[in-house]
Coordinates of C-alpha atoms and ligand atoms in Angstrom, one line a residue:
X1288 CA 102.2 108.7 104.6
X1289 CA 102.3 108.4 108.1
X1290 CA 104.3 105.1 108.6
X1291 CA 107.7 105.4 106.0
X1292 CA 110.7 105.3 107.8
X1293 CA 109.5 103.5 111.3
X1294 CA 107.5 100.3 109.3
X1295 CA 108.2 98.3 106.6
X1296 CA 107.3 98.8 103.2
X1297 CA 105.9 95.3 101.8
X1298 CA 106.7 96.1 98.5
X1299 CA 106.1 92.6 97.2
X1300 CA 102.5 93.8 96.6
X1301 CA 102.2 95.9 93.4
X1302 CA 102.3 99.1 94.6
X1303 CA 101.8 102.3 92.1
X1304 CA 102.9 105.3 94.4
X1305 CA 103.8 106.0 97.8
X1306 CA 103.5 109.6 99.1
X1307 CA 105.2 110.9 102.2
X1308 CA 106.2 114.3 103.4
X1309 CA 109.4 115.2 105.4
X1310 CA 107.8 115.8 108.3
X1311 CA 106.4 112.8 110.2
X1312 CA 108.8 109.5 110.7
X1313 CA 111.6 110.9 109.0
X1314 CA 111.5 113.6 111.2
X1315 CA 112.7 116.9 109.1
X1316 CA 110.2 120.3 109.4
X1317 CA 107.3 120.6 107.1
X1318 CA 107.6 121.8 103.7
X1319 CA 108.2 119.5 101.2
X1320 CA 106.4 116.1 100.1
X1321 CA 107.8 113.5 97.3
X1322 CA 106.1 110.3 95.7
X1323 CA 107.9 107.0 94.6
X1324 CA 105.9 106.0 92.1
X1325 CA 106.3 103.3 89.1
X1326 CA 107.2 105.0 85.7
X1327 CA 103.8 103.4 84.5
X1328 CA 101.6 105.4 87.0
X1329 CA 103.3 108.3 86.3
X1330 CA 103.3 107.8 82.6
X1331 CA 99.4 107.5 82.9
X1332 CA 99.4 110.2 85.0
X1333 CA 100.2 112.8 82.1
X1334 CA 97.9 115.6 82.0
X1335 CA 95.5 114.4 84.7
X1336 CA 96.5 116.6 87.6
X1337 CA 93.8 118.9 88.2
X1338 CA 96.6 121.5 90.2
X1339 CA 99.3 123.1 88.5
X1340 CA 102.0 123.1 91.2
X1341 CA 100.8 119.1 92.4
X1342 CA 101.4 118.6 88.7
X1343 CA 103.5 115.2 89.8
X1344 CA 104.1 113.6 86.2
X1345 CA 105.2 117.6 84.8
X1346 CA 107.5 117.6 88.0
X1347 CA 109.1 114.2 87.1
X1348 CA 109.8 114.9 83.3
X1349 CA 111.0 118.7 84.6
X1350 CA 113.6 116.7 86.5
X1351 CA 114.4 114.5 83.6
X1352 CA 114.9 116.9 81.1
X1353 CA 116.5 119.9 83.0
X1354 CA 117.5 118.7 86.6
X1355 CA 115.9 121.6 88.0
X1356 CA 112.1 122.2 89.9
X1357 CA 109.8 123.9 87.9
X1358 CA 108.9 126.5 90.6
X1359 CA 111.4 128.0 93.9
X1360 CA 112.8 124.8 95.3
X1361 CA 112.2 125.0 99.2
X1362 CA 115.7 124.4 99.7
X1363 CA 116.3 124.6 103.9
X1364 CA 113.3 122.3 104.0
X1365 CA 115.3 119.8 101.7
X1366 CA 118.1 120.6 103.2
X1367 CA 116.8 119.8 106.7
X1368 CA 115.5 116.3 105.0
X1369 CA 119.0 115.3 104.0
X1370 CA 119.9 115.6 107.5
X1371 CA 116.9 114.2 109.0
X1372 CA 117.8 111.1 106.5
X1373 CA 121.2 111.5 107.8
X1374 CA 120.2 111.0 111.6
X1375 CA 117.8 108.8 110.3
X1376 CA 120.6 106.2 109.2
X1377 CA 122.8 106.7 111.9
X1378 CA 119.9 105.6 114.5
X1379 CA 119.6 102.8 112.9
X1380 CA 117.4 102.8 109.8
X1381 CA 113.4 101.6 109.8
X1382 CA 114.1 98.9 112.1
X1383 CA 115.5 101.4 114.9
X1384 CA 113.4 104.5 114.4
X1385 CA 110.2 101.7 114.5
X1386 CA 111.7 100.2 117.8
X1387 CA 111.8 103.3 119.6
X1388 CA 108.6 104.5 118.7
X1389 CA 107.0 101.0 119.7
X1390 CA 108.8 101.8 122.9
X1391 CA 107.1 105.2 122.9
X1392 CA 104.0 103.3 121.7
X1393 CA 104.1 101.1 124.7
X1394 CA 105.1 103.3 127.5
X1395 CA 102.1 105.4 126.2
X1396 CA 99.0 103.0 126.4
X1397 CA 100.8 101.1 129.7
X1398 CA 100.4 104.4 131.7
X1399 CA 97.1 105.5 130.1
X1400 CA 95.7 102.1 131.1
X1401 CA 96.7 103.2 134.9
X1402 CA 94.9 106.3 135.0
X1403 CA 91.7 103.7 133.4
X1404 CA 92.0 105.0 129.9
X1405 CA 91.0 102.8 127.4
X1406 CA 93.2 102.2 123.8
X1407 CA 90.4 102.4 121.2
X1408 CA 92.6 99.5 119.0
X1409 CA 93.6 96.2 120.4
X1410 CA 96.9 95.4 120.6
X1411 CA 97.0 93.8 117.3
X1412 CA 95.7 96.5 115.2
X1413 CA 97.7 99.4 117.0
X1414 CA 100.4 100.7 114.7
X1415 CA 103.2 102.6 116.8
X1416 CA 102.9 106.0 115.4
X1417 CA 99.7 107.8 117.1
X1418 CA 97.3 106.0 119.4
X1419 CA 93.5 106.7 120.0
X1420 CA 91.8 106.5 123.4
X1421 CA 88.3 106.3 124.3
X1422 CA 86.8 109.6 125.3
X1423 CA 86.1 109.4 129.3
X1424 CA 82.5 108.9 130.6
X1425 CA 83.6 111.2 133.6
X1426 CA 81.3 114.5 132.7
X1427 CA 84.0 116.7 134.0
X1428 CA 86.1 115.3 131.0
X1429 CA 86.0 117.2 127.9
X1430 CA 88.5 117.3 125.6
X1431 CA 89.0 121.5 125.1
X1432 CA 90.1 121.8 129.1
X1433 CA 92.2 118.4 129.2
X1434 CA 93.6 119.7 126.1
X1435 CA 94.2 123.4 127.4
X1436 CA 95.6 121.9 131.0
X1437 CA 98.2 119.7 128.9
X1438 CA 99.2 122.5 126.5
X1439 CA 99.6 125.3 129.4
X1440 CA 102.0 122.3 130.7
X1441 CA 104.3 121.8 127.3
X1442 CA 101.9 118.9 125.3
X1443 CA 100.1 119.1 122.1
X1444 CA 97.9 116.3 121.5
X1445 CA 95.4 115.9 118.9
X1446 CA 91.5 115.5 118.7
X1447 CA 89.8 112.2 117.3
X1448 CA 89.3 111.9 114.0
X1449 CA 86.1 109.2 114.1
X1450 CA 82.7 109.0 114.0
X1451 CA 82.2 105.8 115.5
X1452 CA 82.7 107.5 119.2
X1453 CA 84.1 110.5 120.9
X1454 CA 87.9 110.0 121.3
X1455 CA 91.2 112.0 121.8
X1456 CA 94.6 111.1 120.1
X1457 CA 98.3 110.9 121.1
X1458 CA 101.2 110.6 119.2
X1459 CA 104.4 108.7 119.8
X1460 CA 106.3 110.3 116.7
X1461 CA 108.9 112.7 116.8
X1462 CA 112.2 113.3 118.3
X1463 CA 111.4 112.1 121.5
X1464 CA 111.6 108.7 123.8
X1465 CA 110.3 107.0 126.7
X1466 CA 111.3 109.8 129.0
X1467 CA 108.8 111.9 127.0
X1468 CA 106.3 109.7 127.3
X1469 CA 106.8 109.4 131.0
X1470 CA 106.7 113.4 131.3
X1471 CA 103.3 112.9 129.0
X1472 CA 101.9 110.6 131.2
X1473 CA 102.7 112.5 134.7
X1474 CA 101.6 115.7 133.0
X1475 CA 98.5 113.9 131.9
X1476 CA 97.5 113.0 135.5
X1477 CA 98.2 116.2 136.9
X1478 CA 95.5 117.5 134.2
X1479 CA 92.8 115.2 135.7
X1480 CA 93.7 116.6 138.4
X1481 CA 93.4 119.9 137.8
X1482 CA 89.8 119.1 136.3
X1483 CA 89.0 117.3 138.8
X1484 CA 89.1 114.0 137.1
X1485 CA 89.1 110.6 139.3
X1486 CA 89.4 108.3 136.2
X1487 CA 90.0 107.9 132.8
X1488 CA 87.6 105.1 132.7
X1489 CA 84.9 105.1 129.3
Ligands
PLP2939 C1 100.4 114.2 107.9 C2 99.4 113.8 107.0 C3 98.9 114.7 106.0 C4 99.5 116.1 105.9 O1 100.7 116.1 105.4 P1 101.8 117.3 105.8 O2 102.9 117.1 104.8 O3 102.2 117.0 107.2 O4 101.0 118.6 105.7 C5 98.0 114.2 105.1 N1 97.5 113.0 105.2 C6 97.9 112.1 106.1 C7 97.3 110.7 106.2 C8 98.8 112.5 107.1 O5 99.2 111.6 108.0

């Protein structure tokens, strides 16, 4: 879901279905999802879908037998993803949309670590597409006014998403490159700062 188009696929594993949406590394606006899945899963996937319209195997045979979606076809939003594919190619495929984002990746945590935030991941288990760090012990750090100070500046980042300790998360998806980041980063610091917020440091 989160890492087609910027990482490999090992494919040499059986795999039954991946599931993606247009919208995260292949870059196109929100809207539509798709599945590649073997004809086996979706063969035993006949009559299981508990949704109508998520209805994957109906939607498959539909396309067999009459070429056509069986309800209105968001068709700008597909659209948008054959030109997000197209863009997609002519950076450069997987390989090139992943490079950049590690770039992104990297610019990201090496200018977090200088203001003492810590990556949640080592190095080894961070993927390049959104990183977590470790909420701040500072008690004038929480994350509603860091996040309000960054969005009154242009940046949208994201809460955590874990129970094992309060976090924060950024992403390095997206039309953008390491002169983003560095914009993220500087704006970052000048939220500290505007909450009075010495370190990063959990
Ligand atoms: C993005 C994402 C979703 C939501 O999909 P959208 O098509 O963007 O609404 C669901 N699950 C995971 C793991 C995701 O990364």
């Amino acid at each position: 879901m989160r890492s087609l188009g910027a990482l490999p696929v090992n494919a040499r594993d059986p795999i039954d279905a991946i599931a993606a949406s247009a919208n995260k590394c292949l870059e196109g606006v929100p809207g539509v999802a798709f599945v590649l899945a073997s004809e086996r899963a979706l063969m035993a996937a006949r009559g299981q879908a508990p949704s109508l319209s998520l209805d994957l195997h109906d939607q498959w045979s539909g396309f067999a037998e009459k070429g056509e979606w069986r309800f209105t076809p968001p068709t700008q939003v597909v659209a948008a993803l054959a030109a997000a594919l197209d863009r997609h190619a002519a950076e450069g495929g997987v390989a090139a949309r992943g490079e950049r984002y590690r770039q992104n990746c990297a610019a990201l945590i090496t200018g977090m670590r200088a203001l003492d935030f810590a990556p949640l991941l080592a190095p080894a288990h961070q993927a390049p597409i959104i990183v977590t760090f470790c909420m701040p012990a500072d008690p004038r750090f929480a994350f509603k006014p860091f996040y309000d100070q960054l969005a009154a500046r242009g940046f949208l980042i994201y809460p955590g998403k874990l129970t094992a300790g309060p976090s924060f998360r950024i992403g390095c998806i997206g039309a953008i490159d390491e002169s983003d980041i560095r914009l993220a980063l500087a704006t970052v610091a000048a939220s500290m700062q505007a909450l009075g917020v010495a370190s990063g440091a959990p």
